[in-house]
């Protein structure tokens, strides 16, 4: 177990709705990264939050947004859901002061968009 | 731009035989390289990383990987595979100048170890 927890574990939404996914980082970690893993593919980087600010973003549209809180937990928000948003969403935490550190992943939130 | 290629969708090996999972990478500078494993319906678990130094890196569960700069490869190896090693394996790379949370993952290689 990595100590990174995500909620909810599974959820079903319909196209056009909005969703919020939550992540609690591992103790001592100040950075949270979010990834989208579509079925049969490797994880794709969405964005990273460090000290409550976004400081890196992948090739995802603005309807993917996030927050990081003072306790370093984080939310991923997706607006105007599309069918292709169906995926496993992974949160990973790390320590921003160590540039060579590995990421510690949670179990993921599986989103199904109907 | 950075990229990772895992040329094999699936690797089949008998228990007790050596296991190799291939990975090649492309980055503009020196790479940071990682291997992760994913069990069904689970998150990713860190196995090992190469940052600098010795080209042979040892990691969790008896796995090791060899960094080869001239061939831009970072193959994962295990001398004697176990049935419990059956899982999905991902190679990932990060540019040393990139965001530390931003990894570029390969498409994954499914490892099947038969008794």
Short mmCIF file of C-alpha atoms in Angstrom, two decimals:
data_model
loop_
_atom_site.label_atom_id
_atom_site.label_comp_id
_atom_site.label_asym_id
_atom_site.label_seq_id
_atom_site.Cartn_x
_atom_site.Cartn_y
_atom_site.Cartn_z
CA UNK A 1 0.00 0.00 0.00
CA UNK A 2 1.28 3.44 -0.92
CA UNK A 3 -0.80 5.57 1.42
CA UNK A 4 -2.42 7.39 -1.50
CA UNK A 5 -6.19 7.10 -1.31
CA UNK A 6 -8.73 7.95 -3.99
CA UNK A 7 -12.50 8.29 -3.97
CA UNK A 8 -14.86 7.19 -5.26
CA UNK A 9 -13.53 3.89 -6.56
CA UNK A 10 -16.22 3.54 -9.20
CA UNK A 11 -18.80 5.89 -10.63
CA UNK A 12 -21.16 6.15 -13.56
CA UNK A 13 -22.13 9.43 -15.21
CA UNK A 14 -23.98 10.43 -18.34
CA UNK A 15 -22.65 12.53 -21.16
CA UNK A 16 -22.64 16.25 -20.39
CA UNK A 17 -22.50 15.83 -16.63
CA UNK A 18 -19.69 16.95 -14.35
CA UNK A 19 -17.57 14.81 -12.03
CA UNK A 20 -15.21 15.42 -9.12
CA UNK A 21 -12.59 12.88 -8.10
CA UNK A 22 -10.61 13.13 -4.88
CA UNK A 23 -7.14 12.15 -3.80
CA UNK A 24 -5.29 12.16 -0.49
CA UNK A 25 -1.56 12.17 -0.92
CA UNK A 26 0.93 10.09 1.00
CA UNK A 27 2.11 11.62 4.25
CA UNK A 28 5.00 14.02 3.66
CA UNK A 29 4.30 14.47 -0.05
CA UNK A 30 3.52 17.93 -1.38
CA UNK A 31 2.89 17.15 -5.05
CA UNK A 32 -0.05 15.45 -6.70
CA UNK A 33 -0.18 14.33 -10.32
CA UNK A 34 -3.25 13.07 -12.14
CA UNK A 35 -3.27 10.52 -14.93
CA UNK A 36 -5.94 9.10 -17.23
CA UNK A 37 -5.65 5.45 -18.19
CA UNK A 38 -8.00 4.36 -20.94
CA UNK A 39 -8.69 0.68 -21.37
CA UNK A 40 -5.68 -1.14 -22.83
CA UNK A 41 -3.43 1.90 -22.73
CA UNK A 42 -0.72 3.36 -20.57
CA UNK A 43 -1.49 6.23 -18.21
CA UNK A 44 -1.53 9.71 -19.76
CA UNK A 45 -0.43 12.73 -17.73
CA UNK A 46 -3.22 15.25 -17.13
CA UNK A 47 -1.59 17.77 -14.78
CA UNK A 48 0.42 18.25 -11.62
CA UNK A 49 -0.20 20.37 -8.55
CA UNK A 50 2.57 21.63 -6.31
CA UNK A 51 1.94 23.87 -3.33
CA UNK A 52 -1.65 24.45 -4.43
CA UNK A 53 -0.77 25.57 -7.95
CA UNK A 54 -0.82 23.78 -11.29
CA UNK A 55 2.76 23.54 -12.53
CA UNK A 56 2.60 21.14 -15.43
CA UNK A 57 -0.12 20.07 -17.82
CA UNK A 58 -0.51 17.40 -20.45
CA UNK A 59 -2.54 17.49 -23.64
CA UNK A 60 -5.98 17.72 -22.06
CA UNK A 61 -8.66 20.36 -22.71
CA UNK A 62 -9.58 23.06 -20.16
CA UNK A 63 -12.68 21.15 -19.07
CA UNK A 64 -10.21 19.07 -17.06
CA UNK A 65 -9.34 21.15 -14.03
CA UNK A 66 -8.04 20.59 -10.55
CA UNK A 67 -7.36 21.90 -7.11
CA UNK A 68 -4.85 21.23 -4.39
CA UNK A 69 -5.61 22.05 -0.78
CA UNK A 70 -3.30 23.21 2.03
CA UNK A 71 -3.08 19.62 3.32
CA UNK A 72 -1.88 18.63 -0.20
CA UNK A 73 -4.97 16.60 -1.01
CA UNK A 74 -6.35 17.22 -4.47
CA UNK A 75 -9.43 17.14 -6.68
CA UNK A 76 -9.82 16.47 -10.37
CA UNK A 77 -12.87 18.02 -11.99
CA UNK A 78 -14.13 17.14 -15.43
CA UNK A 79 -16.93 19.19 -16.99
CA UNK A 80 -19.15 18.36 -19.95
CA UNK A 81 -18.32 14.68 -19.83
CA UNK A 82 -17.81 12.85 -23.11
CA UNK A 83 -17.95 9.14 -23.79
CA UNK A 84 -14.17 9.08 -24.34
CA UNK A 85 -13.65 10.28 -20.78
CA UNK A 86 -14.46 6.76 -19.61
CA UNK A 87 -11.23 5.59 -18.01
CA UNK A 88 -9.35 4.81 -14.83
CA UNK A 89 -8.16 8.04 -13.24
CA UNK A 90 -5.01 7.69 -11.21
CA UNK A 91 -3.63 10.04 -8.65
CA UNK A 92 0.07 9.95 -7.75
CA UNK A 93 1.89 11.77 -5.00
CA UNK A 94 5.54 12.68 -4.66
CA UNK A 95 7.90 14.97 -2.82
CA UNK A 96 8.65 18.06 -4.86
CA UNK A 97 11.96 18.60 -3.15
CA UNK A 98 13.41 15.44 -4.64
CA UNK A 99 13.54 15.72 -8.39
CA UNK A 100 14.49 12.09 -8.89
CA UNK A 101 11.80 10.53 -6.76
CA UNK A 102 9.35 7.96 -7.94
CA UNK A 103 5.59 8.48 -7.94
CA UNK A 104 3.30 6.69 -5.54
CA UNK A 105 -0.04 5.82 -7.10
CA UNK A 106 -3.46 5.30 -5.61
CA UNK A 107 -5.82 2.51 -6.67
CA UNK A 108 -7.69 4.78 -9.03
CA UNK A 109 -11.24 5.93 -9.71
CA UNK A 110 -12.97 4.15 -12.57
CA UNK A 111 -15.29 6.48 -14.43
CA UNK A 112 -17.87 5.21 -16.88
CA UNK A 113 -19.65 7.76 -19.07
CA UNK A 114 -22.87 6.60 -20.69
CA UNK B 1 9.54 15.40 -26.81
CA UNK B 2 9.94 12.23 -24.82
CA UNK B 3 8.53 8.82 -25.70
CA UNK B 4 8.66 5.22 -24.65
CA UNK B 5 8.15 2.08 -26.71
CA UNK B 6 7.32 -1.34 -25.39
CA UNK B 7 7.49 -3.49 -28.52
CA UNK B 8 5.73 -6.54 -27.08
CA UNK B 9 2.06 -6.50 -26.15
CA UNK B 10 2.47 -9.77 -24.28
CA UNK B 11 5.29 -11.94 -23.00
CA UNK B 12 4.69 -15.59 -22.14
CA UNK B 13 7.13 -17.46 -19.94
CA UNK B 14 7.11 -20.68 -17.94
CA UNK B 15 7.56 -20.47 -14.19
CA UNK B 16 11.23 -20.72 -13.27
CA UNK B 17 12.45 -19.39 -16.61
CA UNK B 18 14.07 -15.98 -17.10
CA UNK B 19 11.74 -13.08 -17.82
CA UNK B 20 12.61 -10.08 -19.96
CA UNK B 21 10.32 -7.16 -20.77
CA UNK B 22 11.69 -4.75 -23.36
CA UNK B 23 11.62 -0.97 -23.33
CA UNK B 24 13.23 1.68 -25.51
CA UNK B 25 13.03 5.40 -24.93
CA UNK B 26 13.59 8.75 -26.55
CA UNK B 27 14.36 11.98 -24.66
CA UNK B 28 16.21 15.15 -25.53
CA UNK B 29 18.63 14.93 -22.62
CA UNK B 30 19.55 12.46 -19.93
CA UNK B 31 16.60 10.28 -18.94
CA UNK B 32 15.09 9.25 -15.69
CA UNK B 33 13.64 5.77 -16.28
CA UNK B 34 11.12 3.81 -14.28
CA UNK B 35 9.33 0.47 -14.26
CA UNK B 36 5.90 0.04 -12.73
CA UNK B 37 3.63 -3.00 -12.41
CA UNK B 38 -0.15 -3.04 -12.43
CA UNK B 39 -2.33 -5.88 -11.19
CA UNK B 40 -5.97 -6.15 -12.40
CA UNK B 41 -8.15 -3.25 -11.29
CA UNK B 42 -5.34 -1.79 -9.19
CA UNK B 43 -3.08 1.22 -9.31
CA UNK B 44 0.56 1.19 -10.37
CA UNK B 45 3.27 -0.13 -8.09
CA UNK B 46 6.84 1.14 -8.37
CA UNK B 47 9.46 -1.53 -9.17
CA UNK B 48 12.70 0.33 -9.84
CA UNK B 49 14.29 3.43 -11.34
CA UNK B 50 17.44 4.56 -13.10
CA UNK B 51 18.65 8.05 -12.35
CA UNK B 52 22.41 7.87 -12.73
CA UNK B 53 25.34 5.64 -11.89
CA UNK B 54 25.48 1.86 -12.26
CA UNK B 55 23.74 0.69 -15.42
CA UNK B 56 22.29 -2.34 -13.64
CA UNK B 57 19.52 -1.35 -11.27
CA UNK B 58 17.99 -3.72 -8.73
CA UNK B 59 14.43 -3.29 -7.55
CA UNK B 60 11.53 -4.89 -5.75
CA UNK B 61 10.47 -8.57 -5.93
CA UNK B 62 13.75 -9.73 -7.49
CA UNK B 63 13.45 -7.53 -10.59
CA UNK B 64 16.35 -5.70 -12.16
CA UNK B 65 16.82 -3.54 -15.23
CA UNK B 66 19.77 -2.66 -17.41
CA UNK B 67 20.22 0.84 -18.76
CA UNK B 68 21.91 0.93 -22.15
CA UNK B 69 22.53 4.46 -23.35
CA UNK B 70 23.84 3.53 -26.80
CA UNK B 71 20.75 1.45 -27.54
CA UNK B 72 18.42 3.77 -25.60
CA UNK B 73 16.98 0.76 -23.83
CA UNK B 74 15.93 -0.09 -20.31
CA UNK B 75 14.87 -3.73 -20.30
CA UNK B 76 13.31 -5.28 -17.21
CA UNK B 77 14.58 -8.70 -16.16
CA UNK B 78 13.99 -11.39 -13.59
CA UNK B 79 16.16 -14.49 -13.45
CA UNK B 80 13.38 -16.87 -12.41
CA UNK B 81 9.74 -15.92 -13.03
CA UNK B 82 6.90 -16.75 -10.65
CA UNK B 83 3.22 -17.25 -11.48
CA UNK B 84 2.53 -14.28 -9.21
CA UNK B 85 4.60 -12.07 -11.58
CA UNK B 86 1.73 -12.25 -14.08
CA UNK B 87 0.64 -8.64 -14.47
CA UNK B 88 0.84 -5.59 -16.71
CA UNK B 89 4.23 -3.89 -16.79
CA UNK B 90 4.85 -0.28 -17.75
CA UNK B 91 8.08 1.45 -18.63
CA UNK B 92 8.15 5.22 -18.11
CA UNK B 93 10.56 8.05 -18.81
CA UNK B 94 10.94 11.57 -17.55
CA UNK B 95 13.06 14.36 -18.89
CA UNK B 96 15.29 15.72 -16.14
CA UNK B 97 14.07 19.22 -16.97
CA UNK B 98 10.41 18.27 -16.90
CA UNK B 99 7.88 18.40 -14.11
CA UNK B 100 8.83 15.72 -11.62
CA UNK B 101 5.31 14.33 -11.61
CA UNK B 102 5.10 14.02 -15.39
CA UNK B 103 6.00 10.58 -16.65
CA UNK B 104 5.62 9.37 -20.21
CA UNK B 105 4.42 5.78 -20.06
CA UNK B 106 4.65 3.06 -22.64
CA UNK B 107 1.57 1.14 -23.72
CA UNK B 108 2.38 -1.70 -21.36
CA UNK B 109 3.39 -5.34 -21.70
CA UNK B 110 1.20 -8.10 -20.34
CA UNK B 111 3.30 -10.80 -18.70
CA UNK B 112 1.81 -14.27 -18.41
CA UNK B 113 3.72 -16.82 -16.34
CA UNK B 114 2.44 -20.36 -16.65
CA UNK B 115 3.00 -23.05 -14.00
#
